[in-house]
GROMACS .gro file of C-alpha atoms in nm:
model
  285
    1MET     CA    1  -9.093   2.361  11.013
    2LYS     CA    2  -8.916   2.293  11.338
    3LEU     CA    3  -8.594   2.109  11.262
    4LEU     CA    4  -8.382   1.948  11.530
    5ARG     CA    5  -8.104   1.704  11.609
    6TYR     CA    6  -8.155   1.424  11.860
    7GLY     CA    7  -7.946   1.157  12.027
    8ALA     CA    8  -7.620   1.124  12.213
    9PRO     CA    9  -7.362   1.404  12.202
   10GLY     CA   10  -7.155   1.376  11.888
   11ALA     CA   11  -7.391   1.121  11.734
   12GLU     CA   12  -7.702   1.330  11.681
   13LYS     CA   13  -7.944   1.242  11.403
   14PRO     CA   14  -8.159   1.488  11.207
   15GLY     CA   15  -8.528   1.518  11.279
   16LEU     CA   16  -8.828   1.743  11.277
   17LEU     CA   17  -9.099   1.817  11.528
   18ASP     CA   18  -9.446   1.726  11.405
   19LYS     CA   19  -9.771   1.902  11.489
   20ASP     CA   20  -9.826   1.672  11.788
   21GLY     CA   21  -9.487   1.745  11.941
   22ARG     CA   22  -9.329   1.416  11.838
   23VAL     CA   23  -8.988   1.385  11.680
   24ARG     CA   24  -8.983   1.241  11.328
   25ASP     CA   25  -8.662   1.086  11.200
   26LEU     CA   26  -8.500   1.245  10.894
   27SER     CA   27  -8.185   1.032  10.888
   28GLN     CA   28  -8.294   0.843  10.577
   29ILE     CA   29  -8.353   1.175  10.398
   30VAL     CA   30  -8.056   1.392  10.501
   31LEU     CA   31  -7.732   1.336  10.689
   32ASP     CA   32  -7.768   1.632  10.923
   33ILE     CA   33  -7.938   1.967  10.977
   34ALA     CA   34  -7.634   2.138  10.832
   35GLY     CA   35  -7.471   2.274  10.519
   36ALA     CA   36  -7.669   2.252  10.196
   37VAL     CA   37  -7.974   2.119  10.382
   38LEU     CA   38  -8.017   2.473  10.518
   39GLU     CA   39  -8.008   2.639  10.176
   40PRO     CA   40  -8.343   2.734  10.019
   41GLU     CA   41  -8.353   2.424   9.797
   42GLY     CA   42  -8.272   2.194  10.087
   43LEU     CA   43  -8.540   2.342  10.309
   44ALA     CA   44  -8.793   2.328  10.024
   45ALA     CA   45  -8.725   1.955   9.984
   46LEU     CA   46  -8.786   1.895  10.354
   47ARG     CA   47  -9.098   2.109  10.350
   48ALA     CA   48  -9.240   1.893  10.069
   49LEU     CA   49  -9.224   1.582  10.289
   50ASP     CA   50  -9.531   1.446  10.464
   51PRO     CA   51  -9.426   1.428  10.831
   52ASP     CA   52  -9.668   1.140  10.886
   53SER     CA   53  -9.461   0.933  10.643
   54LEU     CA   54  -9.150   0.962  10.860
   55PRO     CA   55  -9.065   0.725  11.148
   56VAL     CA   56  -9.159   0.843  11.495
   57VAL     CA   57  -8.865   0.859  11.734
   58ALA     CA   58  -8.936   0.709  12.077
   59GLY     CA   59  -8.935   0.949  12.369
   60ILE     CA   60  -9.052   1.295  12.458
   61PRO     CA   61  -8.813   1.567  12.337
   62GLN     CA   62  -8.630   1.741  12.622
   63VAL     CA   63  -8.777   1.493  12.872
   64ASP     CA   64  -8.643   1.146  12.795
   65LEU     CA   65  -8.511   1.221  12.445
   66ARG     CA   66  -8.199   1.435  12.437
   67LEU     CA   67  -8.184   1.711  12.180
   68GLY     CA   68  -7.849   1.832  12.054
   69PRO     CA   69  -7.773   2.175  11.912
   70CYS     CA   70  -8.033   2.237  11.643
   71VAL     CA   71  -7.765   2.312  11.383
   72GLY     CA   72  -7.479   2.079  11.301
   73GLY     CA   73  -7.138   2.177  11.171
   74ILE     CA   74  -7.163   2.544  11.266
   75GLY     CA   75  -6.888   2.727  11.082
   76LYS     CA   76  -6.903   3.067  11.248
   77PHE     CA   77  -7.080   3.169  11.570
   78VAL     CA   78  -7.098   3.547  11.547
   79CYS     CA   79  -7.233   3.745  11.841
   80ILE     CA   80  -7.357   4.101  11.870
   81GLY     CA   81  -7.281   4.302  12.183
   82LEU     CA   82  -7.489   4.567  12.358
   83ASN     CA   83  -7.776   4.543  12.109
   84TYR     CA   84  -8.044   4.644  12.360
   85ALA     CA   85  -8.020   4.999  12.493
   86ASP     CA   86  -8.133   4.903  12.843
   87HIS     CA   87  -7.872   4.624  12.859
   88ALA     CA   88  -7.600   4.870  12.756
   89GLU     CA   89  -7.720   5.097  13.036
   90GLU     CA   90  -7.707   4.823  13.301
   91ALA     CA   91  -7.357   4.730  13.180
   92GLY     CA   92  -7.247   5.092  13.217
   93MET     CA   93  -7.151   5.112  12.850
   94ALA     CA   94  -7.243   5.354  12.573
   95ILE     CA   95  -7.505   5.259  12.316
   96PRO     CA   96  -7.303   5.152  12.012
   97GLN     CA   97  -7.319   5.356  11.694
   98GLU     CA   98  -7.278   5.040  11.485
   99PRO     CA   99  -7.295   4.671  11.578
  100ILE     CA  100  -7.028   4.529  11.808
  101ILE     CA  101  -6.911   4.192  11.676
  102PHE     CA  102  -6.736   3.920  11.874
  103ASN     CA  103  -6.705   3.544  11.840
  104LYS     CA  104  -6.814   3.242  12.036
  105TRP     CA  105  -6.598   2.939  11.960
  106THR     CA  106  -6.797   2.652  11.813
  107SER     CA  107  -6.654   2.417  12.078
  108ALA     CA  108  -6.883   2.603  12.320
  109VAL     CA  109  -7.197   2.478  12.145
  110VAL     CA  110  -7.413   2.227  12.337
  111GLY     CA  111  -7.774   2.113  12.336
  112PRO     CA  112  -8.060   2.309  12.491
  113ASN     CA  113  -8.077   2.093  12.804
  114ASP     CA  114  -7.711   2.005  12.842
  115ALA     CA  115  -7.528   2.119  13.153
  116ILE     CA  116  -7.339   2.448  13.170
  117SER     CA  117  -6.997   2.407  13.332
  118VAL     CA  118  -6.843   2.696  13.524
  119PRO     CA  119  -6.484   2.722  13.396
  120ARG     CA  120  -6.183   2.698  13.622
  121GLY     CA  121  -6.090   3.031  13.773
  122SER     CA  122  -6.432   3.181  13.704
  123VAL     CA  123  -6.575   3.437  13.943
  124LYS     CA  124  -6.840   3.594  13.717
  125THR     CA  125  -7.019   3.336  13.502
  126ASP     CA  126  -7.332   3.506  13.365
  127TRP     CA  127  -7.640   3.431  13.155
  128GLU     CA  128  -7.788   3.593  12.841
  129VAL     CA  129  -8.101   3.485  12.655
  130GLU     CA  130  -8.066   3.571  12.285
  131LEU     CA  131  -8.235   3.528  11.950
  132GLY     CA  132  -8.020   3.323  11.715
  133VAL     CA  133  -8.031   3.368  11.337
  134VAL     CA  134  -7.914   3.073  11.128
  135ILE     CA  135  -7.789   3.144  10.778
  136GLY     CA  136  -7.919   2.934  10.489
  137LYS     CA  137  -7.838   3.109  10.162
  138PRO     CA  138  -7.469   3.201  10.142
  139GLY     CA  139  -7.355   3.550  10.054
  140ALA     CA  140  -7.122   3.842  10.102
  141TYR     CA  141  -7.196   4.216  10.086
  142ILE     CA  142  -7.564   4.136  10.129
  143GLU     CA  143  -7.809   4.420  10.084
  144GLU     CA  144  -8.031   4.484  10.384
  145THR     CA  145  -8.341   4.457  10.166
  146ASP     CA  146  -8.236   4.103  10.068
  147ALA     CA  147  -8.106   3.994  10.407
  148LEU     CA  148  -8.404   3.786  10.522
  149ASP     CA  149  -8.374   3.576  10.206
  150HIS     CA  150  -8.051   3.442  10.356
  151VAL     CA  151  -8.215   3.314  10.677
  152ALA     CA  152  -8.274   2.941  10.723
  153GLY     CA  153  -8.439   2.991  11.060
  154PHE     CA  154  -8.430   3.118  11.415
  155CYS     CA  155  -8.349   2.958  11.749
  156VAL     CA  156  -8.293   3.021  12.120
  157ILE     CA  157  -7.937   3.079  12.240
  158ASN     CA  158  -7.795   3.127  12.588
  159ASP     CA  159  -7.484   3.339  12.538
  160VAL     CA  160  -7.322   3.227  12.863
  161SER     CA  161  -7.042   3.467  12.953
  162GLU     CA  162  -6.760   3.493  13.205
  163ARG     CA  163  -6.745   3.867  13.275
  164ASP     CA  164  -6.405   3.872  13.443
  165PHE     CA  165  -6.250   3.686  13.149
  166GLN     CA  166  -6.444   3.907  12.907
  167LEU     CA  167  -6.374   4.250  13.050
  168ASN     CA  168  -6.066   4.228  13.270
  169ARG     CA  169  -5.833   3.991  13.085
  170ALA     CA  170  -5.659   4.215  12.830
  171GLY     CA  171  -5.974   4.348  12.668
  172THR     CA  172  -6.071   4.061  12.437
  173TRP     CA  173  -6.440   3.974  12.479
  174ASP     CA  174  -6.396   3.640  12.300
  175LYS     CA  175  -6.205   3.477  12.586
  176GLY     CA  176  -6.504   3.525  12.817
  177LYS     CA  177  -6.757   3.401  12.564
  178GLY     CA  178  -6.628   3.076  12.419
  179CYS     CA  179  -6.562   2.847  12.716
  180ASP     CA  180  -6.686   2.491  12.678
  181THR     CA  181  -7.068   2.462  12.724
  182PHE     CA  182  -7.115   2.841  12.690
  183GLY     CA  183  -7.339   2.808  12.383
  184PRO     CA  184  -7.662   2.614  12.448
  185THR     CA  185  -7.843   2.627  12.112
  186GLY     CA  186  -8.196   2.511  12.034
  187PRO     CA  187  -8.419   2.321  12.102
  188TRP     CA  188  -8.515   2.355  11.736
  189LEU     CA  189  -8.449   2.560  11.429
  190VAL     CA  190  -8.776   2.732  11.339
  191THR     CA  191  -8.807   2.830  10.974
  192PRO     CA  192  -8.913   3.189  10.898
  193ASP     CA  193  -9.257   3.091  10.765
  194GLU     CA  194  -9.358   2.997  11.120
  195ILE     CA  195  -9.262   3.336  11.265
  196GLU     CA  196  -9.510   3.615  11.200
  197ASP     CA  197  -9.274   3.894  11.304
  198VAL     CA  198  -8.922   3.825  11.427
  199ASN     CA  199  -8.916   4.178  11.570
  200GLN     CA  200  -9.203   4.103  11.810
  201LEU     CA  201  -9.087   3.800  12.006
  202ASP     CA  202  -9.105   3.794  12.385
  203MET     CA  203  -8.804   3.643  12.561
  204TRP     CA  204  -8.727   3.548  12.921
  205LEU     CA  205  -8.475   3.381  13.150
  206ASP     CA  206  -8.507   3.243  13.504
  207VAL     CA  207  -8.242   3.134  13.753
  208ASP     CA  208  -8.374   2.881  14.005
  209GLY     CA  209  -8.727   2.986  13.915
  210GLU     CA  210  -8.666   3.359  13.967
  211ARG     CA  211  -8.734   3.576  13.664
  212MET     CA  212  -8.414   3.762  13.578
  213GLN     CA  213  -8.465   3.865  13.216
  214SER     CA  214  -8.786   3.969  13.047
  215GLY     CA  215  -8.769   4.144  12.713
  216SER     CA  216  -8.867   4.150  12.350
  217THR     CA  217  -8.690   4.156  12.018
  218SER     CA  218  -8.894   4.470  11.950
  219THR     CA  219  -8.631   4.667  12.142
  220LEU     CA  220  -8.331   4.548  11.942
  221ILE     CA  221  -8.116   4.847  11.845
  222PHE     CA  222  -7.996   4.684  11.523
  223LYS     CA  223  -8.263   4.459  11.368
  224VAL     CA  224  -8.200   4.121  11.206
  225PRO     CA  225  -8.177   4.244  10.841
  226HIS     CA  226  -7.926   4.511  10.938
  227LEU     CA  227  -7.715   4.264  11.134
  228ILE     CA  228  -7.698   4.019  10.843
  229ALA     CA  229  -7.604   4.293  10.597
  230TYR     CA  230  -7.353   4.442  10.838
  231CYS     CA  231  -7.177   4.115  10.923
  232SER     CA  232  -7.158   4.023  10.555
  233GLN     CA  233  -6.943   4.329  10.492
  234PHE     CA  234  -6.664   4.170  10.698
  235MET     CA  235  -6.705   3.800  10.622
  236SER     CA  236  -6.895   3.582  10.381
  237LEU     CA  237  -7.189   3.412  10.549
  238GLN     CA  238  -7.229   3.041  10.488
  239PRO     CA  239  -7.510   2.790  10.549
  240GLY     CA  240  -7.512   2.699  10.916
  241ASP     CA  241  -7.340   3.014  11.039
  242VAL     CA  242  -7.513   3.157  11.346
  243ILE     CA  243  -7.560   3.520  11.444
  244SER     CA  244  -7.662   3.570  11.808
  245THR     CA  245  -7.830   3.907  11.821
  246GLY     CA  246  -7.778   4.034  12.176
  247THR     CA  247  -7.955   4.017  12.510
  248PRO     CA  248  -8.212   4.232  12.694
  249PRO     CA  249  -8.146   4.361  13.048
  250GLY     CA  250  -8.143   4.142  13.356
  251VAL     CA  251  -7.804   3.973  13.332
  252GLY     CA  252  -7.613   3.894  13.649
  253MET     CA  253  -7.366   4.175  13.590
  254GLY     CA  254  -7.657   4.420  13.599
  255GLN     CA  255  -7.795   4.312  13.936
  256THR     CA  256  -7.741   4.505  14.260
  257PRO     CA  257  -7.541   4.343  14.403
  258GLU     CA  258  -7.404   4.155  14.104
  259ARG     CA  259  -7.514   3.791  14.087
  260TYR     CA  260  -7.336   3.508  13.909
  261LEU     CA  261  -7.352   3.133  13.853
  262HIS     CA  262  -7.126   2.917  14.069
  263GLY     CA  263  -7.277   2.570  14.031
  264GLY     CA  264  -7.597   2.407  14.148
  265GLU     CA  265  -7.831   2.654  13.982
  266VAL     CA  266  -8.087   2.571  13.712
  267VAL     CA  267  -8.120   2.820  13.427
  268THR     CA  268  -8.436   2.814  13.216
  269LEU     CA  269  -8.505   3.043  12.924
  270GLY     CA  270  -8.714   3.075  12.612
  271ILE     CA  271  -8.839   3.286  12.325
  272ALA     CA  272  -9.200   3.291  12.204
  273GLY     CA  273  -9.247   3.044  11.920
  274LEU     CA  274  -8.889   2.915  11.939
  275GLY     CA  275  -8.900   2.687  12.242
  276GLN     CA  276  -8.727   2.668  12.578
  277GLN     CA  277  -8.401   2.554  12.735
  278ARG     CA  278  -8.324   2.416  13.079
  279SER     CA  279  -7.965   2.377  13.194
  280GLN     CA  280  -7.815   2.255  13.519
  281VAL     CA  281  -7.507   2.457  13.618
  282LEU     CA  282  -7.207   2.251  13.726
  283PRO     CA  283  -6.930   2.395  13.948
  284ALA     CA  284  -6.578   2.433  13.816
  285GLY     CA  285  -6.399   2.098  13.796
   0.00000   0.00000   0.00000
């Protein structure tokens, strides 16, 4: 299934994408794509529905029908740093011996085609295409062999980052990661049964039509099961929590000379099987 949320910001309704690319309304079935709906029993109930029995929502998704973040009520937005060896190299940092964890504040989360706003005082706003893992089954101290049982689905994330805030403002990565609009998420949550191999997904990102990032989840240092098990040693994972798994090389910080977003650019990105995003970049207000 491809689950989504559509409508005006803050008033999104739940839906799913049918085989013809139309949005089907789920608002008479569930309140949101969130919480218990993402647990195995909730997903099984949605999977048992006949999409043809659900109302068609007018409009073409991501054209004249706005999509919101594909997960509602995100509790924790956990990010993994330097999880591609070639990205660590371009950043001039050592390959980590265990996963680096930081947070993206949930107030950063926006829809896949919503604008990205450069924050006030920014000089190094950057882009990062990433695979997002959405938790369904809750748990703590999860065994790696059981980790995929806890996954509700996967999605595209742009881990927008302000490098000066991240690296030069007293050493706390979080303050460069959680600015408003820095978490475009979606377009849809794709359940694991639709993904043949999550470790073989091509990913890409363009700025104004120029290819900047081109990679694959096959080169992740720490794979999805390990990340779930690892994170669960430090926090319980709840339905709707998101783990963003890191970015391949090609970020602005890694360019020669460095290249950043200042406003006016269009950032497009996608992951095979998970959809695409397109965001206009707005200058600092």
